[in-house]
Every structure is written in C-alpha cells, then in structure tokens.
Amino acid sequence: MYPLKFEPILKQTLWGGDKILPFKHLSDNLTGVGESWEISGVEDNESVVANGPDKGFTLIDMVRKYREELVGEENYARFGNKFPLLIKFIDAKQDLSIQVHPNDELAKKRHNSMGKTEMWYVVDADKGAKLRSGFSEQITPKEYKERVFNNTITDVLQEYEIHPGDVFFLPAGRIHSIGAGAFIAEIQQTSDITYRIYDFNRKDAKGNMRELHTDLAREAINYEVLDDYRTKYDAVKDEPVELVACPYFTTSLYDMTEKISCDYSELDSFVIFICIEGSCRLADNEGNELAFCAGETVLLPATTENITITPEEGGNVKILETYV
C-alpha cells in the first residue's frame, strides 16, 4: 500500500465563495463552491483515488479490498466497511445556517447513522469574520423553540471573531454556525446529518424558505453553557501540537521549517494529513515518495510504519494530522 490522494468532491452552495478553487490549485470554472469533500465515505459521495495502482477505486472499494491494512485492526472491527472520518474544506461567503448534529445514540435511532462530532481549524478569515459556537446563557428547550420562532435565537449564542489558526471542537449536540468570510478545514465523523435550526429567513434560488428542523434539533441540543468554547493551544515550531483528542479522532498541528519523521509503528490506525500552508515531500518506509502542498489531503494506510516530511527549501509547511 502507499499514500493515497483523492479527487475532490466540490459542492456548489447557496452560501459558497471563491476561495476553494485557487487554494486547491484547481482550474474549474465553478462558482459558489462552498465545500470540497477531501476524503469521504458518505454514500453517493464516495471519494475516488487519484494516484497510483488503485487510481479510480472509491474509498469504500479500498476499505473492502484492504480492510485492516488500510484502516487498522481495531477500526475495522469497530466500523467494518464504513470509513469513520469525513474531511472537508469549507468557504463561507455568506453566513451558514445555525445548526446542530445528533450524537451516536440519537443518530442511530433516527437515521441508522453515526453521530456527528467535528472540529474546525480556521485556514483563513476575512477581516471581522465570525462564527458561533455554544450558548452564551442558559435557556430551556421551550425557550429555544420560542426564540427560533421570534428570530432571537442568535441573541443567546456565543460569537467569536476568528483568525487563521483558531480551533473549535464541536461535540455532537453543540449548537453552532459558520459566519461569512470564514475558510476552514473540518474534521468530522462520517455523517451528513444536519438539523437546520435557523436560516435568517433566507430564500433559495427558487424563492423558497429552506426547511428547518426545529423539533428534531430540540432533542439533539446540549443546553449546557461553557465559559469559552475555543480550543487553546501553544504554537510550537517543528514538533506536533495536539489540538483535539476525543473518542472519534485525534488531531495535531505540525508547523514545520525543517524535516520531521513521524513514527506510526505502534499506531493501529490510518493517518490523514491535510496541508494548510506551503509544500513538502512525503516519504514512507516502503520507499514511496509524494509531493504534497497546500489544499491537498493524503491518506496514509495503517501499514505505514513511519513517514518523513521534508519542507521545500527555505519554506514553511503547516499540516493537520488526524487519526482514529
């Protein structure tokens, strides 16, 4: 096996912007691209291998073919042929709807699906760009519903001005929304279940109000209030900095100016690299080498024992590393 790249799945949206294509060095003439699904095992949205002998296979084909070799023994026992993570870039030219995602128990009961715990890493942000995460004051489920109907739900949400490098962890049940001008990398459980709570009374291209899921969301929301919903970390050069560790994924940031070797010989999991800035070369213990640059995502199979990351001479590289 070898490091895998995939064809991006580009999603045109009502709120999409113009940052994803240049960031990924793509020449498509699409407009309003709000999302690029980098690695996806979601049904009908399965990523396709873009390099090497397995080019043209879907991600799920790869899991069925290689099983533990690709995802790791414990992951294969836990998830079977379902790939457990979904990786995206998101570019919001307008505010996204306020939404929430169900946890595993509720998602299984209602949709026979995984829940959706996720995290955001801010790649770029226009001046004054904001996002919302969590409640700013305690409310009841009854008050939540009233505030949705009288257009005051945003008054009780915590709002943050964002900058590149900001991180937010969003466990299933946390109310949230991405604001205009935000460009983020998103790591999440494999689930496409979103309960839309409030959409600012906007209309779609046909003049229709988009469907809301007020009642479904009411039971999915965690109403607890935290002092601060941001993830704080110390920025360190040339060594991994852990950002998030949860039952669904562990994510670290590598901010590099020099060559680094990563030892995965004791890790029973695939590893995903998401390049946020710069360019480098990846070389694994099997002798495979790969050019890797900003806007690209690579999946290292669980058989990878170690990999060396070499930044371009004189360059700086930022990579998100995530595994289950």
PDB file of C-alpha atoms in Angstrom:
ATOM      1  CA  MET A   1       0.000   0.000   0.000  1.00  0.00           C
ATOM      2  CA  TYR A   2       1.025   3.635  -0.444  1.00  0.00           C
ATOM      3  CA  PRO A   3      -0.044   7.211   0.474  1.00  0.00           C
ATOM      4  CA  LEU A   4      -3.363   7.921  -1.239  1.00  0.00           C
ATOM      5  CA  LYS A   5      -4.649  11.123  -2.784  1.00  0.00           C
ATOM      6  CA  PHE A   6      -8.290  11.525  -3.818  1.00  0.00           C
ATOM      7  CA  GLU A   7     -10.277  13.531  -6.340  1.00  0.00           C
ATOM      8  CA  PRO A   8     -12.005  16.404  -4.506  1.00  0.00           C
ATOM      9  CA  ILE A   9     -15.811  16.404  -4.418  1.00  0.00           C
ATOM     10  CA  LEU A  10     -16.764  20.043  -4.992  1.00  0.00           C
ATOM     11  CA  LYS A  11     -20.113  21.267  -3.644  1.00  0.00           C
ATOM     12  CA  GLN A  12     -21.768  24.419  -5.011  1.00  0.00           C
ATOM     13  CA  THR A  13     -23.915  26.006  -2.303  1.00  0.00           C
ATOM     14  CA  LEU A  14     -26.200  28.967  -1.710  1.00  0.00           C
ATOM     15  CA  TRP A  15     -23.555  30.488   0.573  1.00  0.00           C
ATOM     16  CA  GLY A  16     -20.361  29.321  -1.166  1.00  0.00           C
ATOM     17  CA  GLY A  17     -17.454  31.611  -2.055  1.00  0.00           C
ATOM     18  CA  ASP A  18     -14.455  31.731  -4.369  1.00  0.00           C
ATOM     19  CA  LYS A  19     -11.517  30.617  -2.174  1.00  0.00           C
ATOM     20  CA  ILE A  20     -11.517  26.835  -2.508  1.00  0.00           C
ATOM     21  CA  LEU A  21     -10.531  26.535  -6.178  1.00  0.00           C
ATOM     22  CA  PRO A  22      -7.407  28.737  -6.012  1.00  0.00           C
ATOM     23  CA  PHE A  23      -6.436  27.270  -2.643  1.00  0.00           C
ATOM     24  CA  LYS A  24      -6.529  23.811  -4.186  1.00  0.00           C
ATOM     25  CA  HIS A  25      -4.905  24.990  -7.446  1.00  0.00           C
ATOM     26  CA  LEU A  26      -7.938  23.908  -9.487  1.00  0.00           C
ATOM     27  CA  SER A  27      -8.902  25.467 -12.816  1.00  0.00           C
ATOM     28  CA  ASP A  28     -12.622  24.576 -12.801  1.00  0.00           C
ATOM     29  CA  ASN A  29     -14.979  27.395 -13.754  1.00  0.00           C
ATOM     30  CA  LEU A  30     -17.434  26.582 -10.978  1.00  0.00           C
ATOM     31  CA  THR A  31     -18.852  29.434  -8.914  1.00  0.00           C
ATOM     32  CA  GLY A  32     -20.154  29.426  -5.367  1.00  0.00           C
ATOM     33  CA  VAL A  33     -18.114  26.406  -4.254  1.00  0.00           C
ATOM     34  CA  GLY A  34     -18.871  26.168  -0.554  1.00  0.00           C
ATOM     35  CA  GLU A  35     -17.264  22.814   0.217  1.00  0.00           C
ATOM     36  CA  SER A  36     -14.576  20.466  -1.019  1.00  0.00           C
ATOM     37  CA  TRP A  37     -15.037  16.985   0.388  1.00  0.00           C
ATOM     38  CA  GLU A  38     -11.447  15.770   0.567  1.00  0.00           C
ATOM     39  CA  ILE A  39     -11.918  12.262   1.960  1.00  0.00           C
ATOM     40  CA  SER A  40     -15.437  10.872   2.136  1.00  0.00           C
ATOM     41  CA  GLY A  41     -17.075   7.506   2.602  1.00  0.00           C
ATOM     42  CA  VAL A  42     -20.570   9.018   2.684  1.00  0.00           C
ATOM     43  CA  GLU A  43     -22.945   7.018   0.492  1.00  0.00           C
ATOM     44  CA  ASP A  44     -23.278   8.563  -3.004  1.00  0.00           C
ATOM     45  CA  ASN A  45     -20.406  10.922  -2.144  1.00  0.00           C
ATOM     46  CA  GLU A  46     -17.516   8.466  -2.013  1.00  0.00           C
ATOM     47  CA  SER A  47     -14.029   9.781  -2.713  1.00  0.00           C
ATOM     48  CA  VAL A  48     -12.136   8.299  -5.678  1.00  0.00           C
ATOM     49  CA  VAL A  49      -8.414   7.508  -5.546  1.00  0.00           C
ATOM     50  CA  ALA A  50      -6.427   9.910  -7.744  1.00  0.00           C
ATOM     51  CA  ASN A  51      -2.964   8.314  -7.758  1.00  0.00           C
ATOM     52  CA  GLY A  52      -1.084   5.026  -8.076  1.00  0.00           C
ATOM     53  CA  PRO A  53      -2.179   1.477  -8.942  1.00  0.00           C
ATOM     54  CA  ASP A  54      -5.554   1.869  -7.193  1.00  0.00           C
ATOM     55  CA  LYS A  55      -6.488   5.020  -9.115  1.00  0.00           C
ATOM     56  CA  GLY A  56     -10.226   5.027  -9.865  1.00  0.00           C
ATOM     57  CA  PHE A  57     -11.232   2.925  -6.843  1.00  0.00           C
ATOM     58  CA  THR A  58     -13.644   4.521  -4.392  1.00  0.00           C
ATOM     59  CA  LEU A  59     -12.678   4.851  -0.749  1.00  0.00           C
ATOM     60  CA  ILE A  60     -15.197   2.159   0.175  1.00  0.00           C
ATOM     61  CA  ASP A  61     -13.758  -0.124  -2.541  1.00  0.00           C
ATOM     62  CA  MET A  62     -10.401   0.395  -0.845  1.00  0.00           C
ATOM     63  CA  VAL A  63     -11.742  -0.459   2.626  1.00  0.00           C
ATOM     64  CA  ARG A  64     -13.347  -3.634   1.295  1.00  0.00           C
ATOM     65  CA  LYS A  65     -10.178  -4.591  -0.569  1.00  0.00           C
ATOM     66  CA  TYR A  66      -7.563  -3.858   2.090  1.00  0.00           C
ATOM     67  CA  ARG A  67      -9.597  -3.936   5.322  1.00  0.00           C
ATOM     68  CA  GLU A  68      -7.265  -3.796   8.361  1.00  0.00           C
ATOM     69  CA  GLU A  69      -4.278  -2.913   6.187  1.00  0.00           C
ATOM     70  CA  LEU A  70      -5.939   0.365   5.280  1.00  0.00           C
ATOM     71  CA  VAL A  71      -7.811   1.386   8.438  1.00  0.00           C
ATOM     72  CA  GLY A  72      -6.248  -0.684  11.251  1.00  0.00           C
ATOM     73  CA  GLU A  73      -7.480  -3.796  13.061  1.00  0.00           C
ATOM     74  CA  GLU A  74      -9.439  -2.053  15.803  1.00  0.00           C
ATOM     75  CA  ASN A  75     -11.034   0.422  13.381  1.00  0.00           C
ATOM     76  CA  TYR A  76     -12.096  -2.385  11.043  1.00  0.00           C
ATOM     77  CA  ALA A  77     -13.601  -4.300  13.958  1.00  0.00           C
ATOM     78  CA  ARG A  78     -15.400  -1.129  15.087  1.00  0.00           C
ATOM     79  CA  PHE A  79     -16.614   0.289  11.770  1.00  0.00           C
ATOM     80  CA  GLY A  80     -16.455  -2.572   9.258  1.00  0.00           C
ATOM     81  CA  ASN A  81     -16.514  -1.293   5.678  1.00  0.00           C
ATOM     82  CA  LYS A  82     -17.564   2.217   6.751  1.00  0.00           C
ATOM     83  CA  PHE A  83     -14.741   4.746   6.703  1.00  0.00           C
ATOM     84  CA  PRO A  84     -15.083   6.655  10.006  1.00  0.00           C
ATOM     85  CA  LEU A  85     -13.962  10.205   9.110  1.00  0.00           C
ATOM     86  CA  LEU A  86     -15.072  12.890   6.663  1.00  0.00           C
ATOM     87  CA  ILE A  87     -12.608  15.661   5.763  1.00  0.00           C
ATOM     88  CA  LYS A  88     -13.727  18.977   4.213  1.00  0.00           C
ATOM     89  CA  PHE A  89     -12.652  22.478   3.314  1.00  0.00           C
ATOM     90  CA  ILE A  90     -15.480  24.994   3.797  1.00  0.00           C
ATOM     91  CA  ASP A  91     -15.639  28.518   2.328  1.00  0.00           C
ATOM     92  CA  ALA A  92     -18.489  30.705   3.552  1.00  0.00           C
ATOM     93  CA  LYS A  93     -19.212  33.829   1.505  1.00  0.00           C
ATOM     94  CA  GLN A  94     -22.432  34.230   3.500  1.00  0.00           C
ATOM     95  CA  ASP A  95     -23.437  33.094   6.975  1.00  0.00           C
ATOM     96  CA  LEU A  96     -24.327  29.429   7.148  1.00  0.00           C
ATOM     97  CA  SER A  97     -27.479  28.384   8.953  1.00  0.00           C
ATOM     98  CA  ILE A  98     -27.451  27.817  12.697  1.00  0.00           C
ATOM     99  CA  GLN A  99     -27.439  24.070  13.183  1.00  0.00           C
ATOM    100  CA  VAL A 100     -26.755  21.089  15.404  1.00  0.00           C
ATOM    101  CA  HIS A 101     -25.850  17.441  14.842  1.00  0.00           C
ATOM    102  CA  PRO A 102     -27.127  14.399  16.762  1.00  0.00           C
ATOM    103  CA  ASN A 103     -24.917  12.144  18.877  1.00  0.00           C
ATOM    104  CA  ASP A 104     -24.346   8.468  18.082  1.00  0.00           C
ATOM    105  CA  GLU A 105     -27.312   7.211  20.082  1.00  0.00           C
ATOM    106  CA  LEU A 106     -29.847   9.601  18.550  1.00  0.00           C
ATOM    107  CA  ALA A 107     -28.404   9.295  15.026  1.00  0.00           C
ATOM    108  CA  LYS A 108     -28.557   5.502  15.223  1.00  0.00           C
ATOM    109  CA  LYS A 109     -32.138   5.598  16.493  1.00  0.00           C
ATOM    110  CA  ARG A 110     -33.410   8.124  13.939  1.00  0.00           C
ATOM    111  CA  HIS A 111     -31.224   7.587  10.876  1.00  0.00           C
ATOM    112  CA  ASN A 112     -29.254   4.360  11.376  1.00  0.00           C
ATOM    113  CA  SER A 113     -26.144   6.509  11.126  1.00  0.00           C
ATOM    114  CA  MET A 114     -23.132   7.646  13.110  1.00  0.00           C
ATOM    115  CA  GLY A 115     -23.494  10.870  15.042  1.00  0.00           C
ATOM    116  CA  LYS A 116     -21.502  13.925  14.083  1.00  0.00           C
ATOM    117  CA  THR A 117     -18.787  15.232  16.352  1.00  0.00           C
ATOM    118  CA  GLU A 118     -16.458  17.584  14.478  1.00  0.00           C
ATOM    119  CA  MET A 119     -13.721  20.196  14.746  1.00  0.00           C
ATOM    120  CA  TRP A 120     -12.796  23.341  12.819  1.00  0.00           C
ATOM    121  CA  TYR A 121      -9.358  24.703  12.035  1.00  0.00           C
ATOM    122  CA  VAL A 122      -9.500  28.243  10.618  1.00  0.00           C
ATOM    123  CA  VAL A 123      -7.356  28.302   7.460  1.00  0.00           C
ATOM    124  CA  ASP A 124      -8.168  31.905   6.564  1.00  0.00           C
ATOM    125  CA  ALA A 125     -10.644  34.581   7.581  1.00  0.00           C
ATOM    126  CA  ASP A 126     -11.731  37.909   6.145  1.00  0.00           C
ATOM    127  CA  LYS A 127     -11.351  40.846   8.483  1.00  0.00           C
ATOM    128  CA  GLY A 128     -14.173  40.740  11.032  1.00  0.00           C
ATOM    129  CA  ALA A 129     -15.236  37.177  10.122  1.00  0.00           C
ATOM    130  CA  LYS A 130     -17.055  35.388  12.934  1.00  0.00           C
ATOM    131  CA  LEU A 131     -18.536  32.073  13.889  1.00  0.00           C
ATOM    132  CA  ARG A 132     -20.894  30.910  16.596  1.00  0.00           C
ATOM    133  CA  SER A 133     -20.331  28.022  18.977  1.00  0.00           C
ATOM    134  CA  GLY A 134     -22.448  27.169  22.019  1.00  0.00           C
ATOM    135  CA  PHE A 135     -24.823  29.169  24.182  1.00  0.00           C
ATOM    136  CA  SER A 136     -23.910  32.442  25.874  1.00  0.00           C
ATOM    137  CA  GLU A 137     -26.590  31.988  28.550  1.00  0.00           C
ATOM    138  CA  GLN A 138     -28.705  29.184  29.939  1.00  0.00           C
ATOM    139  CA  ILE A 139     -32.002  28.571  28.178  1.00  0.00           C
ATOM    140  CA  THR A 140     -34.591  25.785  28.283  1.00  0.00           C
ATOM    141  CA  PRO A 141     -35.771  23.664  25.346  1.00  0.00           C
ATOM    142  CA  LYS A 142     -39.064  25.573  25.474  1.00  0.00           C
ATOM    143  CA  GLU A 143     -37.287  28.936  25.297  1.00  0.00           C
ATOM    144  CA  TYR A 144     -35.102  27.645  22.457  1.00  0.00           C
ATOM    145  CA  LYS A 145     -38.187  26.929  20.347  1.00  0.00           C
ATOM    146  CA  GLU A 146     -39.714  30.323  21.153  1.00  0.00           C
ATOM    147  CA  ARG A 147     -36.505  32.105  20.168  1.00  0.00           C
ATOM    148  CA  VAL A 148     -36.357  30.300  16.827  1.00  0.00           C
ATOM    149  CA  PHE A 149     -39.900  31.443  16.020  1.00  0.00           C
ATOM    150  CA  ASN A 150     -39.387  35.059  17.145  1.00  0.00           C
ATOM    151  CA  ASN A 151     -35.966  35.403  15.438  1.00  0.00           C
ATOM    152  CA  THR A 152     -33.947  35.927  18.650  1.00  0.00           C
ATOM    153  CA  ILE A 153     -32.003  32.647  18.823  1.00  0.00           C
ATOM    154  CA  THR A 154     -28.769  34.426  17.825  1.00  0.00           C
ATOM    155  CA  ASP A 155     -29.069  36.635  20.935  1.00  0.00           C
ATOM    156  CA  VAL A 156     -28.175  33.672  23.186  1.00  0.00           C
ATOM    157  CA  LEU A 157     -25.336  32.198  21.115  1.00  0.00           C
ATOM    158  CA  GLN A 158     -21.640  32.727  21.786  1.00  0.00           C
ATOM    159  CA  GLU A 159     -19.985  34.576  18.901  1.00  0.00           C
ATOM    160  CA  TYR A 160     -16.265  34.766  18.134  1.00  0.00           C
ATOM    161  CA  GLU A 161     -14.198  36.853  15.761  1.00  0.00           C
ATOM    162  CA  ILE A 162     -11.828  34.395  14.117  1.00  0.00           C
ATOM    163  CA  HIS A 163      -8.280  34.410  12.755  1.00  0.00           C
ATOM    164  CA  PRO A 164      -6.112  31.840  10.936  1.00  0.00           C
ATOM    165  CA  GLY A 165      -5.050  29.070  13.298  1.00  0.00           C
ATOM    166  CA  ASP A 166      -8.102  29.283  15.561  1.00  0.00           C
ATOM    167  CA  VAL A 167      -9.526  25.896  16.581  1.00  0.00           C
ATOM    168  CA  PHE A 168     -13.008  24.914  17.742  1.00  0.00           C
ATOM    169  CA  PHE A 169     -14.075  21.458  18.915  1.00  0.00           C
ATOM    170  CA  LEU A 170     -17.774  20.738  18.363  1.00  0.00           C
ATOM    171  CA  PRO A 171     -19.074  17.632  20.100  1.00  0.00           C
ATOM    172  CA  ALA A 172     -22.406  16.372  18.814  1.00  0.00           C
ATOM    173  CA  GLY A 173     -25.187  18.418  20.399  1.00  0.00           C
ATOM    174  CA  ARG A 174     -23.374  21.769  20.387  1.00  0.00           C
ATOM    175  CA  ILE A 175     -25.282  24.485  18.526  1.00  0.00           C
ATOM    176  CA  HIS A 176     -23.074  26.338  16.006  1.00  0.00           C
ATOM    177  CA  SER A 177     -22.756  28.212  12.734  1.00  0.00           C
ATOM    178  CA  ILE A 178     -20.007  29.362  10.380  1.00  0.00           C
ATOM    179  CA  GLY A 179     -20.016  33.068   9.562  1.00  0.00           C
ATOM    180  CA  ALA A 180     -19.380  34.945   6.315  1.00  0.00           C
ATOM    181  CA  GLY A 181     -15.688  35.244   5.459  1.00  0.00           C
ATOM    182  CA  ALA A 182     -14.629  32.052   7.240  1.00  0.00           C
ATOM    183  CA  PHE A 183     -12.486  29.488   5.405  1.00  0.00           C
ATOM    184  CA  ILE A 184     -11.975  26.369   7.482  1.00  0.00           C
ATOM    185  CA  ALA A 185     -10.800  22.772   7.447  1.00  0.00           C
ATOM    186  CA  GLU A 186     -13.344  20.453   9.055  1.00  0.00           C
ATOM    187  CA  ILE A 187     -12.689  17.014  10.505  1.00  0.00           C
ATOM    188  CA  GLN A 188     -15.784  15.040  11.491  1.00  0.00           C
ATOM    189  CA  GLN A 189     -17.377  11.673  11.935  1.00  0.00           C
ATOM    190  CA  THR A 190     -18.734  10.182   8.738  1.00  0.00           C
ATOM    191  CA  SER A 191     -22.236  11.587   8.814  1.00  0.00           C
ATOM    192  CA  ASP A 192     -24.193  14.003   6.655  1.00  0.00           C
ATOM    193  CA  ILE A 193     -26.963  14.569   9.212  1.00  0.00           C
ATOM    194  CA  THR A 194     -27.566  18.241   9.950  1.00  0.00           C
ATOM    195  CA  TYR A 195     -30.532  19.725  11.794  1.00  0.00           C
ATOM    196  CA  ARG A 196     -31.049  23.257  10.489  1.00  0.00           C
ATOM    197  CA  ILE A 197     -32.286  25.427  13.343  1.00  0.00           C
ATOM    198  CA  TYR A 198     -32.392  28.930  11.897  1.00  0.00           C
ATOM    199  CA  ASP A 199     -31.571  30.314   8.461  1.00  0.00           C
ATOM    200  CA  PHE A 200     -32.067  34.097   8.876  1.00  0.00           C
ATOM    201  CA  ASN A 201     -35.337  33.861   6.885  1.00  0.00           C
ATOM    202  CA  ARG A 202     -33.377  33.476   3.647  1.00  0.00           C
ATOM    203  CA  LYS A 203     -34.847  32.080   0.450  1.00  0.00           C
ATOM    204  CA  ASP A 204     -33.232  29.693  -2.006  1.00  0.00           C
ATOM    205  CA  ALA A 205     -32.716  30.289  -5.740  1.00  0.00           C
ATOM    206  CA  LYS A 206     -36.379  29.389  -6.357  1.00  0.00           C
ATOM    207  CA  GLY A 207     -37.656  31.821  -3.741  1.00  0.00           C
ATOM    208  CA  ASN A 208     -38.491  29.160  -1.177  1.00  0.00           C
ATOM    209  CA  MET A 209     -37.600  29.234   2.510  1.00  0.00           C
ATOM    210  CA  ARG A 210     -35.231  26.400   3.359  1.00  0.00           C
ATOM    211  CA  GLU A 211     -36.591  23.625   5.592  1.00  0.00           C
ATOM    212  CA  LEU A 212     -35.935  23.935   9.312  1.00  0.00           C
ATOM    213  CA  HIS A 213     -35.663  21.005  11.728  1.00  0.00           C
ATOM    214  CA  THR A 214     -36.690  22.825  14.896  1.00  0.00           C
ATOM    215  CA  ASP A 215     -38.222  19.887  16.746  1.00  0.00           C
ATOM    216  CA  LEU A 216     -35.607  17.334  15.703  1.00  0.00           C
ATOM    217  CA  ALA A 217     -32.899  19.747  16.858  1.00  0.00           C
ATOM    218  CA  ARG A 218     -34.568  20.489  20.204  1.00  0.00           C
ATOM    219  CA  GLU A 219     -33.911  16.951  21.451  1.00  0.00           C
ATOM    220  CA  ALA A 220     -30.408  16.837  19.956  1.00  0.00           C
ATOM    221  CA  ILE A 221     -29.091  20.058  21.552  1.00  0.00           C
ATOM    222  CA  ASN A 222     -26.851  20.052  24.613  1.00  0.00           C
ATOM    223  CA  TYR A 223     -28.022  23.108  26.553  1.00  0.00           C
ATOM    224  CA  GLU A 224     -25.024  23.406  28.906  1.00  0.00           C
ATOM    225  CA  VAL A 225     -23.143  26.729  28.931  1.00  0.00           C
ATOM    226  CA  LEU A 226     -19.327  26.947  28.938  1.00  0.00           C
ATOM    227  CA  ASP A 227     -17.147  29.953  29.700  1.00  0.00           C
ATOM    228  CA  ASP A 228     -15.204  29.605  26.457  1.00  0.00           C
ATOM    229  CA  TYR A 229     -15.798  27.302  23.503  1.00  0.00           C
ATOM    230  CA  ARG A 230     -12.452  27.914  21.802  1.00  0.00           C
ATOM    231  CA  THR A 231      -9.654  25.348  21.861  1.00  0.00           C
ATOM    232  CA  LYS A 232      -6.488  26.931  23.210  1.00  0.00           C
ATOM    233  CA  TYR A 233      -3.038  25.606  22.310  1.00  0.00           C
ATOM    234  CA  ASP A 234       0.579  26.768  22.324  1.00  0.00           C
ATOM    235  CA  ALA A 235       2.005  27.310  18.831  1.00  0.00           C
ATOM    236  CA  VAL A 236       5.326  25.450  18.596  1.00  0.00           C
ATOM    237  CA  LYS A 237       7.607  25.034  15.575  1.00  0.00           C
ATOM    238  CA  ASP A 238       8.902  21.708  14.272  1.00  0.00           C
ATOM    239  CA  GLU A 239       7.074  19.360  16.633  1.00  0.00           C
ATOM    240  CA  PRO A 240       3.482  18.106  16.840  1.00  0.00           C
ATOM    241  CA  VAL A 241       0.980  20.099  18.903  1.00  0.00           C
ATOM    242  CA  GLU A 242      -2.136  18.175  19.910  1.00  0.00           C
ATOM    243  CA  LEU A 243      -5.315  20.161  19.236  1.00  0.00           C
ATOM    244  CA  VAL A 244      -8.132  17.670  19.879  1.00  0.00           C
ATOM    245  CA  ALA A 245      -8.296  14.182  21.367  1.00  0.00           C
ATOM    246  CA  CYS A 246     -11.744  12.590  21.535  1.00  0.00           C
ATOM    247  CA  PRO A 247     -13.214   9.088  21.028  1.00  0.00           C
ATOM    248  CA  TYR A 248     -13.674   9.797  17.311  1.00  0.00           C
ATOM    249  CA  PHE A 249     -10.371  11.368  16.253  1.00  0.00           C
ATOM    250  CA  THR A 250      -7.094  12.811  17.489  1.00  0.00           C
ATOM    251  CA  THR A 251      -5.757  15.827  15.616  1.00  0.00           C
ATOM    252  CA  SER A 252      -2.379  17.552  15.862  1.00  0.00           C
ATOM    253  CA  LEU A 253      -0.797  20.507  14.086  1.00  0.00           C
ATOM    254  CA  TYR A 254       2.674  20.386  12.529  1.00  0.00           C
ATOM    255  CA  ASP A 255       4.175  23.828  11.835  1.00  0.00           C
ATOM    256  CA  MET A 256       7.483  22.997  10.173  1.00  0.00           C
ATOM    257  CA  THR A 257      10.574  24.663   8.788  1.00  0.00           C
ATOM    258  CA  GLU A 258      12.740  21.526   8.882  1.00  0.00           C
ATOM    259  CA  LYS A 259      12.468  17.812   8.133  1.00  0.00           C
ATOM    260  CA  ILE A 260      10.423  15.733  10.588  1.00  0.00           C
ATOM    261  CA  SER A 261       9.987  11.957  10.894  1.00  0.00           C
ATOM    262  CA  CYS A 262       6.742  10.506  12.260  1.00  0.00           C
ATOM    263  CA  ASP A 263       6.780   7.011  13.807  1.00  0.00           C
ATOM    264  CA  TYR A 264       3.451   5.190  13.403  1.00  0.00           C
ATOM    265  CA  SER A 265       4.742   1.671  14.079  1.00  0.00           C
ATOM    266  CA  GLU A 266       2.669   1.395  17.296  1.00  0.00           C
ATOM    267  CA  LEU A 267      -0.447   3.113  15.903  1.00  0.00           C
ATOM    268  CA  ASP A 268      -3.295   0.836  14.823  1.00  0.00           C
ATOM    269  CA  SER A 269      -4.964   3.362  12.502  1.00  0.00           C
ATOM    270  CA  PHE A 270      -4.791   5.118   9.178  1.00  0.00           C
ATOM    271  CA  VAL A 271      -3.443   8.679   9.338  1.00  0.00           C
ATOM    272  CA  ILE A 272      -4.746  11.666   7.366  1.00  0.00           C
ATOM    273  CA  PHE A 273      -2.580  14.670   6.503  1.00  0.00           C
ATOM    274  CA  ILE A 274      -4.277  17.944   5.493  1.00  0.00           C
ATOM    275  CA  CYS A 275      -1.860  20.541   4.130  1.00  0.00           C
ATOM    276  CA  ILE A 276      -2.835  24.056   5.210  1.00  0.00           C
ATOM    277  CA  GLU A 277       0.214  26.017   4.061  1.00  0.00           C
ATOM    278  CA  GLY A 278       3.366  25.540   1.978  1.00  0.00           C
ATOM    279  CA  SER A 279       4.652  22.475   0.157  1.00  0.00           C
ATOM    280  CA  CYS A 280       6.796  19.474   1.012  1.00  0.00           C
ATOM    281  CA  ARG A 281       7.675  15.905   0.109  1.00  0.00           C
ATOM    282  CA  LEU A 282       6.436  12.818   1.936  1.00  0.00           C
ATOM    283  CA  ALA A 283       8.497   9.626   2.005  1.00  0.00           C
ATOM    284  CA  ASP A 284       7.367   6.424   3.753  1.00  0.00           C
ATOM    285  CA  ASN A 285       9.181   3.300   4.970  1.00  0.00           C
ATOM    286  CA  GLU A 286       8.196   1.419   1.783  1.00  0.00           C
ATOM    287  CA  GLY A 287      10.115   3.837  -0.445  1.00  0.00           C
ATOM    288  CA  ASN A 288       7.037   5.691  -1.696  1.00  0.00           C
ATOM    289  CA  GLU A 289       7.511   9.440  -2.264  1.00  0.00           C
ATOM    290  CA  LEU A 290       4.864  12.067  -2.875  1.00  0.00           C
ATOM    291  CA  ALA A 291       4.752  15.822  -3.456  1.00  0.00           C
ATOM    292  CA  PHE A 292       2.284  17.458  -1.054  1.00  0.00           C
ATOM    293  CA  CYS A 293       1.128  21.081  -0.985  1.00  0.00           C
ATOM    294  CA  ALA A 294      -1.474  23.452   0.473  1.00  0.00           C
ATOM    295  CA  GLY A 295      -5.017  22.416  -0.379  1.00  0.00           C
ATOM    296  CA  GLU A 296      -4.205  18.715  -0.641  1.00  0.00           C
ATOM    297  CA  THR A 297      -5.150  15.827   1.642  1.00  0.00           C
ATOM    298  CA  VAL A 298      -3.360  12.470   1.889  1.00  0.00           C
ATOM    299  CA  LEU A 299      -4.449   9.193   3.493  1.00  0.00           C
ATOM    300  CA  LEU A 300      -1.652   7.045   4.913  1.00  0.00           C
ATOM    301  CA  PRO A 301      -2.703   3.384   5.268  1.00  0.00           C
ATOM    302  CA  ALA A 302      -2.435   1.714   8.670  1.00  0.00           C
ATOM    303  CA  THR A 303       0.510  -0.343   7.355  1.00  0.00           C
ATOM    304  CA  THR A 304       2.633   2.835   7.240  1.00  0.00           C
ATOM    305  CA  GLU A 305       5.291   2.499   9.955  1.00  0.00           C
ATOM    306  CA  ASN A 306       6.971   5.850   9.511  1.00  0.00           C
ATOM    307  CA  ILE A 307       6.955   8.834   7.215  1.00  0.00           C
ATOM    308  CA  THR A 308       9.353  11.713   6.660  1.00  0.00           C
ATOM    309  CA  ILE A 309       8.074  15.196   5.858  1.00  0.00           C
ATOM    310  CA  THR A 310      10.592  17.471   4.130  1.00  0.00           C
ATOM    311  CA  PRO A 311       9.541  21.109   3.571  1.00  0.00           C
ATOM    312  CA  GLU A 312      10.648  22.861   0.426  1.00  0.00           C
ATOM    313  CA  GLU A 313      13.989  24.555   0.987  1.00  0.00           C
ATOM    314  CA  GLY A 314      13.507  27.758   2.956  1.00  0.00           C
ATOM    315  CA  GLY A 315       9.744  27.175   3.190  1.00  0.00           C
ATOM    316  CA  ASN A 316       7.240  26.803   5.986  1.00  0.00           C
ATOM    317  CA  VAL A 317       4.686  23.989   5.999  1.00  0.00           C
ATOM    318  CA  LYS A 318       1.575  23.589   8.142  1.00  0.00           C
ATOM    319  CA  ILE A 319      -0.109  20.187   8.245  1.00  0.00           C
ATOM    320  CA  LEU A 320      -3.028  18.828  10.250  1.00  0.00           C
ATOM    321  CA  GLU A 321      -2.556  15.168  11.240  1.00  0.00           C
ATOM    322  CA  THR A 322      -5.600  13.179  12.281  1.00  0.00           C
ATOM    323  CA  TYR A 323      -6.338   9.538  13.060  1.00  0.00           C
ATOM    324  CA  VAL A 324      -8.873   7.402  14.916  1.00  0.00           C
TER     325      VAL A 324
END
